[in-house]
Amino acid sequence: MTKLINNLCVIGTGLIGGSLCLALKAADACDNIIGAGRSEETLQKAKQLNIIDAYDTDISHAVEQADIIFVSVPLGAMQTVFEKIAVGLKAGGNTRAVITDAGSSKQRVLQLAETVFPDNGRRFVAGHPIAGTENSGPDAAFADLYKNRRVILTPGDDTDSDAIERVTTLWQTVGAEVESMDAAHHDKILAATSHLPHLLAFGLVHCLENIDDIEDVFRFAAGGFRDVTRIASSDPVMWRDVCLNNQQPILDMMKRYRDELDMLYNALQSGDGEKLIEVFQHAKQTRDKFTH
Ligand code: NAP
């Protein structure tokens, strides 16, 4: 029986790329998955874990025969990886391949794709799975990561409709719900819901590091502290890259949050319990409305 994908090439076989491979394997949707990336050690590990069928440390060579290329490396590595893909597609005369990515910010990735893939640009479908954990690498990958989770696609104006359809089907096959939106809108929304919270978590743990009672802070940390700081265990390189690649929308959100903190600071300093209760009540109502 013909499978959904003949040759899939996954560049970056960590949490996001590795989980996609495992989920596609569980759905019996690929004939062959080839992994590519930076260190041979990571690729060997991915092969050992049966995430990929084979690997190639030469990214250009790995994509020559691919039908779908999935790029799941940190945003700071995207340009180099895209350039290597472009070389491989040209060498293999491969104009049919659909290229997609998982990067957490989308305007910058779209700009890169437009410059690096002049011949294959219409085959590039920018994407972002709204799923993940604070863990990284092939060991962290698991097949159910995308089940009942959303994936946002931000195709450009002239992206081929059949390329969008292929990427949509790929995500639906692993149990995700696919939505499309404009890249600028994506970056604004994700700055609020994901990027700002990560900065806050890193910042909170960092600001507690230098207080005298740090041992006790962590010894007596209750559920709330763990909930709020879980994502401070995420990969620093990945998050540096997300911040630098979505700079303005994140700065806008940080400014809003700083104003909010100032307002709470002033309310507390002046003993304004009414203000505190008003803010807490509004916040509770808003969260309950959207999460229940
Ligand atoms: P990860 O687990 O750290 O995996 C990243 C992979 O990329 C590793 O295989 C790594 O190989 C490879 N890589 C790193 N630098 C590279 C380079 N210069 N050239 C080639 N390969 C390189 O990270 P992840 O969590 O899967 O994240 C991957 C992408 O998905 C990022 O763009 C991120 O923004 C996005 N994303 C992440 C989440 C999340 O919650 N984690 C959610 C949605 C989207 P080595 O072992 O050799 O470094």
CSV table of C-alpha atoms and ligand atoms in Angstrom, one decimal:
chain,number,residue,atom,x,y,z
A,1,MET,CA,0.0,0.0,0.0
A,2,THR,CA,1.3,3.5,-0.8
A,3,LYS,CA,2.2,5.4,2.3
A,4,LEU,CA,1.6,9.1,3.0
A,5,ILE,CA,5.3,9.9,2.6
A,6,ASN,CA,7.9,8.1,0.7
A,7,ASN,CA,11.1,9.8,1.8
A,8,LEU,CA,11.0,12.1,4.8
A,9,CYS,CA,14.2,14.0,5.8
A,10,VAL,CA,14.2,15.4,9.4
A,11,ILE,CA,16.9,17.9,10.1
A,12,GLY,CA,17.3,18.1,13.9
A,13,THR,CA,16.2,14.9,15.6
A,14,GLY,CA,15.6,16.3,19.1
A,15,LEU,CA,12.3,16.6,21.0
A,16,ILE,CA,10.3,18.2,18.2
A,17,GLY,CA,11.8,16.4,15.1
A,18,GLY,CA,12.2,13.1,17.0
A,19,SER,CA,8.6,13.1,18.3
A,20,LEU,CA,7.2,13.8,14.7
A,21,CYS,CA,9.2,10.8,13.5
A,22,LEU,CA,8.0,8.5,16.2
A,23,ALA,CA,4.4,9.6,15.7
A,24,LEU,CA,4.6,9.1,11.9
A,25,LYS,CA,6.1,5.6,12.5
A,26,ALA,CA,3.3,4.8,14.9
A,27,ALA,CA,0.8,5.8,12.2
A,28,ASP,CA,2.8,3.7,9.6
A,29,ALA,CA,2.9,6.8,7.4
A,30,CYS,CA,6.5,6.8,6.0
A,31,ASP,CA,8.5,4.4,3.9
A,32,ASN,CA,11.8,5.9,4.9
A,33,ILE,CA,12.9,8.5,7.5
A,34,ILE,CA,16.4,9.9,7.1
A,35,GLY,CA,17.8,12.1,9.9
A,36,ALA,CA,20.3,14.8,9.4
A,37,GLY,CA,21.9,17.4,11.7
A,38,ARG,CA,25.0,18.6,13.4
A,39,SER,CA,26.5,15.9,15.7
A,40,GLU,CA,26.8,12.3,14.7
A,41,GLU,CA,26.3,11.3,18.3
A,42,THR,CA,22.8,12.8,18.3
A,43,LEU,CA,21.9,11.1,15.0
A,44,GLN,CA,23.3,7.8,16.2
A,45,LYS,CA,21.2,8.1,19.4
A,46,ALA,CA,18.1,8.8,17.2
A,47,LYS,CA,18.8,5.7,15.1
A,48,GLN,CA,19.3,3.6,18.2
A,49,LEU,CA,15.9,4.8,19.6
A,50,ASN,CA,14.3,3.9,16.2
A,51,ILE,CA,13.3,7.5,15.6
A,52,ILE,CA,15.0,7.4,12.2
A,53,ASP,CA,15.8,4.6,9.7
A,54,ALA,CA,19.1,6.1,8.6
A,55,TYR,CA,21.1,9.2,9.0
A,56,ASP,CA,23.5,11.5,7.0
A,57,THR,CA,25.7,14.1,8.6
A,58,ASP,CA,25.8,15.9,5.2
A,59,ILE,CA,22.5,17.9,5.2
A,60,SER,CA,22.8,18.8,1.5
A,61,HIS,CA,23.2,15.1,0.6
A,62,ALA,CA,20.4,14.0,2.9
A,63,VAL,CA,17.7,16.1,1.2
A,64,GLU,CA,18.6,15.3,-2.4
A,65,GLN,CA,15.8,12.6,-2.8
A,66,ALA,CA,13.4,13.8,-0.1
A,67,ASP,CA,9.7,14.3,-0.6
A,68,ILE,CA,9.2,16.3,2.6
A,69,ILE,CA,11.9,18.1,4.6
A,70,PHE,CA,11.2,18.9,8.2
A,71,VAL,CA,13.5,21.4,9.8
A,72,SER,CA,13.5,21.3,13.6
A,73,VAL,CA,16.8,23.0,14.7
A,74,PRO,CA,17.1,26.0,16.9
A,75,LEU,CA,16.1,29.3,15.1
A,76,GLY,CA,19.7,30.5,15.2
A,77,ALA,CA,20.8,27.5,13.0
A,78,MET,CA,18.0,27.9,10.4
A,79,GLN,CA,19.8,30.0,7.9
A,80,THR,CA,22.8,27.7,7.7
A,81,VAL,CA,20.5,24.7,7.5
A,82,PHE,CA,18.3,26.3,4.8
A,83,GLU,CA,21.4,27.1,2.7
A,84,LYS,CA,22.6,23.5,2.9
A,85,ILE,CA,19.1,22.3,1.9
A,86,ALA,CA,19.1,24.7,-1.1
A,87,VAL,CA,22.5,23.3,-2.3
A,88,GLY,CA,21.2,19.7,-2.0
A,89,LEU,CA,17.9,20.3,-3.8
A,90,LYS,CA,19.8,22.0,-6.6
A,91,ALA,CA,22.3,19.1,-6.8
A,92,GLY,CA,19.6,16.5,-6.8
A,93,GLY,CA,17.4,18.5,-9.3
A,94,ASN,CA,14.7,18.1,-6.6
A,95,THR,CA,12.0,20.7,-7.3
A,96,ARG,CA,9.1,18.7,-5.9
A,97,ALA,CA,10.2,18.5,-2.2
A,98,VAL,CA,8.0,20.3,0.3
A,99,ILE,CA,10.0,22.0,3.0
A,100,THR,CA,8.5,22.9,6.4
A,101,ASP,CA,9.8,23.8,9.8
A,102,ALA,CA,8.9,23.9,13.5
A,103,GLY,CA,10.5,27.2,14.5
A,104,SER,CA,8.9,29.1,17.4
A,105,SER,CA,8.8,32.4,15.6
A,106,LYS,CA,7.6,32.8,12.0
A,107,GLN,CA,8.3,36.2,10.4
A,108,ARG,CA,12.0,35.8,10.4
A,109,VAL,CA,11.8,32.2,9.1
A,110,LEU,CA,9.6,33.2,6.2
A,111,GLN,CA,12.0,36.0,5.3
A,112,LEU,CA,14.9,33.5,5.4
A,113,ALA,CA,13.0,31.0,3.2
A,114,GLU,CA,12.2,33.7,0.7
A,115,THR,CA,15.9,34.6,0.3
A,116,VAL,CA,17.4,31.2,0.5
A,117,PHE,CA,14.9,29.2,-1.6
A,118,PRO,CA,14.4,31.3,-4.8
A,119,ASP,CA,13.6,28.1,-6.8
A,120,ASN,CA,11.7,26.2,-4.0
A,121,GLY,CA,10.2,29.1,-2.1
A,122,ARG,CA,6.6,28.2,-3.1
A,123,ARG,CA,7.2,24.7,-1.7
A,124,PHE,CA,8.1,26.1,1.8
A,125,VAL,CA,5.3,26.0,4.4
A,126,ALA,CA,6.2,27.7,7.7
A,127,GLY,CA,4.8,25.9,10.7
A,128,HIS,CA,4.9,25.8,14.5
A,129,PRO,CA,3.5,23.0,16.7
A,130,ILE,CA,2.1,24.4,19.9
A,131,ALA,CA,3.4,21.4,21.8
A,132,GLY,CA,6.6,20.7,23.7
A,133,THR,CA,8.2,20.1,27.0
A,134,GLU,CA,11.1,21.5,28.9
A,135,ASN,CA,13.3,18.5,27.8
A,136,SER,CA,15.5,18.3,24.7
A,137,GLY,CA,17.3,15.8,22.5
A,138,PRO,CA,16.2,12.5,21.0
A,139,ASP,CA,15.8,11.0,24.5
A,140,ALA,CA,13.0,13.5,25.2
A,141,ALA,CA,11.0,12.5,22.0
A,142,PHE,CA,7.7,10.7,22.4
A,143,ALA,CA,5.1,9.6,19.9
A,144,ASP,CA,2.1,11.2,21.5
A,145,LEU,CA,3.5,14.8,21.7
A,146,TYR,CA,1.2,16.2,19.0
A,147,LYS,CA,-2.0,14.3,19.9
A,148,ASN,CA,-4.9,16.8,20.3
A,149,ARG,CA,-2.4,19.7,20.1
A,150,ARG,CA,-2.6,22.7,17.7
A,151,VAL,CA,-0.2,23.3,14.9
A,152,ILE,CA,-0.1,26.8,13.3
A,153,LEU,CA,0.9,27.2,9.7
A,154,THR,CA,1.9,30.6,8.4
A,155,PRO,CA,2.2,30.1,4.6
A,156,GLY,CA,3.3,33.0,2.4
A,157,ASP,CA,1.0,34.6,-0.2
A,158,ASP,CA,2.4,32.5,-3.0
A,159,THR,CA,2.9,29.2,-1.2
A,160,ASP,CA,1.7,26.3,-3.4
A,161,SER,CA,-1.7,25.0,-2.2
A,162,ASP,CA,-0.7,21.4,-2.6
A,163,ALA,CA,2.4,22.0,-0.4
A,164,ILE,CA,0.1,23.4,2.3
A,165,GLU,CA,-2.2,20.4,1.9
A,166,ARG,CA,0.7,18.0,2.3
A,167,VAL,CA,1.9,19.6,5.5
A,168,THR,CA,-1.6,19.8,6.9
A,169,THR,CA,-2.1,16.1,6.3
A,170,LEU,CA,1.2,15.3,7.9
A,171,TRP,CA,0.2,17.0,11.1
A,172,GLN,CA,-3.3,15.6,11.1
A,173,THR,CA,-1.8,12.1,10.7
A,174,VAL,CA,-0.1,12.5,14.1
A,175,GLY,CA,-3.3,13.8,15.7
A,176,ALA,CA,-2.8,17.5,15.6
A,177,GLU,CA,-5.4,20.2,14.7
A,178,VAL,CA,-4.0,22.6,12.1
A,179,GLU,CA,-4.8,26.3,11.9
A,180,SER,CA,-3.4,28.9,9.5
A,181,MET,CA,-2.7,32.5,10.3
A,182,ASP,CA,-0.5,35.5,9.2
A,183,ALA,CA,3.1,35.2,10.5
A,184,ALA,CA,3.0,38.6,12.2
A,185,HIS,CA,-0.2,37.6,14.1
A,186,HIS,CA,1.5,34.3,15.1
A,187,ASP,CA,4.5,36.1,16.5
A,188,LYS,CA,2.4,38.6,18.5
A,189,ILE,CA,0.2,35.9,20.0
A,190,LEU,CA,3.1,33.5,20.8
A,191,ALA,CA,5.1,36.4,22.4
A,192,ALA,CA,2.3,36.7,24.9
A,193,THR,CA,1.5,33.1,25.5
A,194,SER,CA,4.9,31.4,25.3
A,195,HIS,CA,7.8,33.7,24.9
A,196,LEU,CA,7.0,36.1,27.7
A,197,PRO,CA,6.2,33.3,30.2
A,198,HIS,CA,9.6,31.6,29.4
A,199,LEU,CA,11.4,34.9,30.0
A,200,LEU,CA,9.5,35.4,33.3
A,201,ALA,CA,10.4,31.8,34.4
A,202,PHE,CA,14.1,32.2,33.6
A,203,GLY,CA,14.1,35.7,35.2
A,204,LEU,CA,12.3,34.5,38.4
A,205,VAL,CA,14.8,31.6,39.0
A,206,HIS,CA,17.7,33.8,38.1
A,207,CYS,CA,16.7,36.6,40.5
A,208,LEU,CA,16.4,34.1,43.4
A,209,GLU,CA,19.8,32.6,42.7
A,210,ASN,CA,21.7,35.3,44.5
A,211,ILE,CA,19.6,35.5,47.7
A,212,ASP,CA,21.2,34.1,50.8
A,213,ASP,CA,18.4,31.5,51.4
A,214,ILE,CA,18.5,29.9,48.0
A,215,GLU,CA,18.8,26.3,49.5
A,216,ASP,CA,15.6,26.9,51.5
A,217,VAL,CA,13.8,28.5,48.6
A,218,PHE,CA,14.1,25.3,46.6
A,219,ARG,CA,13.7,23.0,49.6
A,220,PHE,CA,10.4,24.4,50.6
A,221,ALA,CA,9.2,25.2,47.1
A,222,ALA,CA,5.5,24.1,46.8
A,223,GLY,CA,3.5,23.2,43.7
A,224,GLY,CA,2.9,26.8,42.7
A,225,PHE,CA,6.6,27.6,42.4
A,226,ARG,CA,7.2,24.4,40.5
A,227,ASP,CA,4.4,25.2,38.1
A,228,VAL,CA,5.6,28.7,37.4
A,229,THR,CA,9.3,27.8,37.0
A,230,ARG,CA,9.0,24.4,35.2
A,231,ILE,CA,9.9,26.0,31.9
A,232,ALA,CA,13.0,27.6,33.3
A,233,SER,CA,14.5,24.1,32.7
A,234,SER,CA,14.1,24.5,28.9
A,235,ASP,CA,17.1,24.7,26.6
A,236,PRO,CA,18.9,28.1,27.0
A,237,VAL,CA,20.2,28.1,23.4
A,238,MET,CA,16.8,27.5,21.9
A,239,TRP,CA,15.3,30.2,24.0
A,240,ARG,CA,18.0,32.7,23.3
A,241,ASP,CA,17.3,32.1,19.6
A,242,VAL,CA,13.5,32.5,20.1
A,243,CYS,CA,14.0,35.9,21.9
A,244,LEU,CA,16.4,37.2,19.3
A,245,ASN,CA,14.1,36.1,16.4
A,246,ASN,CA,11.0,37.6,17.8
A,247,GLN,CA,12.5,40.6,19.5
A,248,GLN,CA,9.9,43.4,19.0
A,249,PRO,CA,6.8,41.5,19.9
A,250,ILE,CA,8.5,40.1,23.0
A,251,LEU,CA,9.7,43.6,24.0
A,252,ASP,CA,6.2,44.9,23.6
A,253,MET,CA,4.8,42.2,25.9
A,254,MET,CA,7.6,42.7,28.5
A,255,LYS,CA,6.8,46.4,28.6
A,256,ARG,CA,3.1,45.6,29.3
A,257,TYR,CA,4.2,43.2,32.0
A,258,ARG,CA,6.6,45.7,33.6
A,259,ASP,CA,3.8,48.3,33.8
A,260,GLU,CA,1.6,45.7,35.4
A,261,LEU,CA,4.3,44.8,38.0
A,262,ASP,CA,4.8,48.5,38.7
A,263,MET,CA,1.1,48.9,39.3
A,264,LEU,CA,1.0,45.9,41.7
A,265,TYR,CA,4.2,47.2,43.4
A,266,ASN,CA,2.6,50.5,44.0
A,267,ALA,CA,-0.7,49.0,45.2
A,268,LEU,CA,1.1,46.8,47.7
A,269,GLN,CA,3.4,49.6,48.9
A,270,SER,CA,0.5,51.8,49.6
A,271,GLY,CA,-1.5,48.9,51.2
A,272,ASP,CA,-4.2,49.2,48.6
A,273,GLY,CA,-6.0,45.9,49.2
A,274,GLU,CA,-8.9,46.9,47.1
A,275,LYS,CA,-6.7,47.3,44.1
A,276,LEU,CA,-5.0,44.0,44.7
A,277,ILE,CA,-8.4,42.2,45.0
A,278,GLU,CA,-9.7,43.9,41.8
A,279,VAL,CA,-6.6,42.7,39.8
A,280,PHE,CA,-6.6,39.2,41.3
A,281,GLN,CA,-10.4,38.8,40.7
A,282,HIS,CA,-10.1,40.0,37.0
A,283,ALA,CA,-7.1,37.7,36.4
A,284,LYS,CA,-9.0,34.7,38.0
A,285,GLN,CA,-12.1,35.3,35.9
A,286,THR,CA,-10.1,35.7,32.7
A,287,ARG,CA,-8.1,32.5,33.3
A,288,ASP,CA,-11.1,30.5,34.4
A,289,LYS,CA,-13.1,31.6,31.3
A,290,PHE,CA,-10.5,30.6,28.9
A,291,THR,CA,-9.1,27.4,30.5
A,292,HIS,CA,-12.2,25.7,31.8
B,1,NAP,P1,16.2,20.0,20.6
B,1,NAP,O1,15.5,18.9,21.3
B,1,NAP,O2,17.4,20.6,21.3
B,1,NAP,O3,16.7,19.5,19.2
B,1,NAP,C1,17.4,20.3,18.3
B,1,NAP,C2,18.1,19.5,17.2
B,1,NAP,O4,18.7,20.4,16.3
B,1,NAP,C3,19.1,18.5,17.8
B,1,NAP,O5,19.1,17.4,17.0
B,1,NAP,C4,20.4,19.3,17.5
B,1,NAP,O6,21.5,18.4,17.2
B,1,NAP,C5,20.1,20.0,16.2
B,1,NAP,N1,20.9,21.2,15.9
B,1,NAP,C6,21.2,22.1,16.8
B,1,NAP,N2,22.0,23.0,16.2
B,1,NAP,C7,22.2,22.6,15.0
B,1,NAP,C8,22.9,23.2,13.8
B,1,NAP,N3,23.6,24.3,13.9
B,1,NAP,N4,22.9,22.5,12.7
B,1,NAP,C9,22.2,21.3,12.6
B,1,NAP,N5,21.5,20.8,13.6
B,1,NAP,C10,21.5,21.4,14.8
B,1,NAP,O7,15.2,21.2,20.3
B,1,NAP,P2,13.6,21.1,20.0
B,1,NAP,O8,12.9,21.3,21.3
B,1,NAP,O9,13.3,19.9,19.3
B,1,NAP,O10,13.4,22.4,19.1
B,1,NAP,C11,13.6,22.4,17.7
B,1,NAP,C12,12.9,23.6,17.1
B,1,NAP,O11,11.5,23.5,17.4
B,1,NAP,C13,13.3,25.0,17.5
B,1,NAP,O12,13.3,25.8,16.4
B,1,NAP,C14,12.2,25.4,18.5
B,1,NAP,O13,12.0,26.8,18.4
B,1,NAP,C15,11.0,24.7,17.9
B,1,NAP,N6,10.0,24.3,18.9
B,1,NAP,C16,10.3,23.9,20.2
B,1,NAP,C17,9.3,23.6,21.1
B,1,NAP,C18,9.6,23.0,22.5
B,1,NAP,O14,8.8,23.1,23.4
B,1,NAP,N7,10.8,22.5,22.7
B,1,NAP,C19,8.0,23.7,20.7
B,1,NAP,C20,7.6,24.1,19.4
B,1,NAP,C21,8.6,24.5,18.6
B,1,NAP,P3,22.8,18.5,18.2
B,1,NAP,O15,22.5,17.4,19.3
B,1,NAP,O16,23.9,18.1,17.4
B,1,NAP,O17,22.9,19.8,18.8
